[in-house]
Amino acid sequence: RSRPSPCGDEMAEKTQIMGSTPLEEEALYGKTYLPRKYKIAVAIPPCNDVDVFAHCAGFIAIIKNNRLEGFNVTVGGGLGFTHNNQKTHPRLADVIGFCEPKDAKYVAE
């Protein structure tokens, strides 16, 4: 006995292709929705309990005189890879620059 396909004709029009713009605005994330996991971490030196370099985006706090000056920003980390695809591999994030606390939300988006 065959089962009906969960993707009928009405679903074909709303199929999202990986990496394309979402067809509908996501309720929680709005237009910043990403079709895969997007991991963000914040580290406050000297502790790096979250392993900030293993995440898609990271913020390393810069604190001087008990005041948050801003963040060094990391991008590109991830432990994911596709088996049997030599072009994919786990990697550590790179530090790409600095942002002030008021800009961290926009940098993350």
PDB file of C-alpha atoms in Angstrom, residues 39-106:
ATOM      1  CA  LYS A  39      24.912  29.680  16.026  1.00  0.00           C
ATOM      2  CA  ILE A  40      26.023  32.805  17.870  1.00  0.00           C
ATOM      3  CA  ALA A  41      28.210  32.847  20.977  1.00  0.00           C
ATOM      4  CA  VAL A  42      29.464  35.539  23.345  1.00  0.00           C
ATOM      5  CA  ALA A  43      32.701  35.075  25.266  1.00  0.00           C
ATOM      6  CA  ILE A  44      33.903  37.232  28.146  1.00  0.00           C
ATOM      7  CA  PRO A  45      37.673  36.779  28.545  1.00  0.00           C
ATOM      8  CA  PRO A  46      39.465  35.137  30.130  1.00  0.00           C
ATOM      9  CA  CYS A  47      36.674  32.522  29.883  1.00  0.00           C
ATOM     10  CA  ASN A  48      35.747  30.952  26.570  1.00  0.00           C
ATOM     11  CA  ASP A  49      33.314  28.358  27.887  1.00  0.00           C
ATOM     12  CA  VAL A  50      31.198  28.623  24.740  1.00  0.00           C
ATOM     13  CA  ASP A  51      34.147  27.995  22.371  1.00  0.00           C
ATOM     14  CA  VAL A  52      33.411  31.158  20.410  1.00  0.00           C
ATOM     15  CA  PHE A  53      35.512  30.037  17.418  1.00  0.00           C
ATOM     16  CA  ALA A  54      33.261  27.014  16.783  1.00  0.00           C
ATOM     17  CA  HIS A  55      30.192  29.131  15.999  1.00  0.00           C
ATOM     18  CA  CYS A  56      28.894  30.884  12.882  1.00  0.00           C
ATOM     19  CA  ALA A  57      29.269  34.252  14.589  1.00  0.00           C
ATOM     20  CA  GLY A  58      30.991  35.147  17.808  1.00  0.00           C
ATOM     21  CA  PHE A  59      31.439  38.194  19.973  1.00  0.00           C
ATOM     22  CA  ILE A  60      34.490  38.423  22.233  1.00  0.00           C
ATOM     23  CA  ALA A  61      33.874  41.112  24.822  1.00  0.00           C
ATOM     24  CA  ILE A  62      36.469  43.855  25.233  1.00  0.00           C
ATOM     25  CA  ILE A  63      36.221  45.136  28.794  1.00  0.00           C
ATOM     26  CA  LYS A  64      38.302  47.999  30.181  1.00  0.00           C
ATOM     27  CA  ASN A  65      37.879  49.426  33.683  1.00  0.00           C
ATOM     28  CA  ASN A  66      34.769  47.253  34.221  1.00  0.00           C
ATOM     29  CA  ARG A  67      33.113  48.831  31.160  1.00  0.00           C
ATOM     30  CA  LEU A  68      32.144  47.033  27.952  1.00  0.00           C
ATOM     31  CA  GLU A  69      34.021  48.808  25.149  1.00  0.00           C
ATOM     32  CA  GLY A  70      32.762  46.509  22.407  1.00  0.00           C
ATOM     33  CA  PHE A  71      33.359  43.143  20.801  1.00  0.00           C
ATOM     34  CA  ASN A  72      35.903  41.519  18.540  1.00  0.00           C
ATOM     35  CA  VAL A  73      33.723  39.755  15.974  1.00  0.00           C
ATOM     36  CA  THR A  74      34.356  36.238  14.673  1.00  0.00           C
ATOM     37  CA  VAL A  75      32.650  34.590  11.696  1.00  0.00           C
ATOM     38  CA  GLY A  76      32.762  31.353   9.781  1.00  0.00           C
ATOM     39  CA  GLY A  77      33.131  28.714  12.451  1.00  0.00           C
ATOM     40  CA  GLY A  78      31.276  25.457  12.306  1.00  0.00           C
ATOM     41  CA  LEU A  79      31.806  21.816  13.001  1.00  0.00           C
ATOM     42  CA  GLY A  80      29.473  20.648  10.294  1.00  0.00           C
ATOM     43  CA  PHE A  81      30.528  18.931   7.120  1.00  0.00           C
ATOM     44  CA  THR A  82      28.973  16.665   4.532  1.00  0.00           C
ATOM     45  CA  HIS A  83      30.177  13.078   4.577  1.00  0.00           C
ATOM     46  CA  ASN A  84      31.793  11.944   1.321  1.00  0.00           C
ATOM     47  CA  ASN A  85      32.197  15.548   0.150  1.00  0.00           C
ATOM     48  CA  GLN A  86      35.839  16.583   0.300  1.00  0.00           C
ATOM     49  CA  LYS A  87      34.937  20.237  -0.315  1.00  0.00           C
ATOM     50  CA  THR A  88      33.307  20.528   3.118  1.00  0.00           C
ATOM     51  CA  HIS A  89      35.160  20.469   6.403  1.00  0.00           C
ATOM     52  CA  PRO A  90      34.882  21.669  10.006  1.00  0.00           C
ATOM     53  CA  ARG A  91      36.657  24.972  10.566  1.00  0.00           C
ATOM     54  CA  LEU A  92      37.348  27.566  13.198  1.00  0.00           C
ATOM     55  CA  ALA A  93      36.022  31.108  12.854  1.00  0.00           C
ATOM     56  CA  ASP A  94      38.178  34.069  11.869  1.00  0.00           C
ATOM     57  CA  VAL A  95      38.285  37.384  13.706  1.00  0.00           C
ATOM     58  CA  ILE A  96      37.064  39.972  11.193  1.00  0.00           C
ATOM     59  CA  GLY A  97      36.933  43.155  13.208  1.00  0.00           C
ATOM     60  CA  PHE A  98      35.483  45.145  16.088  1.00  0.00           C
ATOM     61  CA  CYS A  99      32.009  46.484  16.790  1.00  0.00           C
ATOM     62  CA  GLU A 100      30.588  48.710  19.479  1.00  0.00           C
ATOM     63  CA  PRO A 101      27.917  47.264  21.811  1.00  0.00           C
ATOM     64  CA  LYS A 102      25.146  49.287  20.130  1.00  0.00           C
ATOM     65  CA  ASP A 103      26.024  47.710  16.758  1.00  0.00           C
ATOM     66  CA  ALA A 104      26.269  44.058  17.849  1.00  0.00           C
ATOM     67  CA  LYS A 105      22.648  43.283  16.962  1.00  0.00           C
ATOM     68  CA  TYR A 106      23.133  44.604  13.418  1.00  0.00           C
TER      69      TYR A 106
END
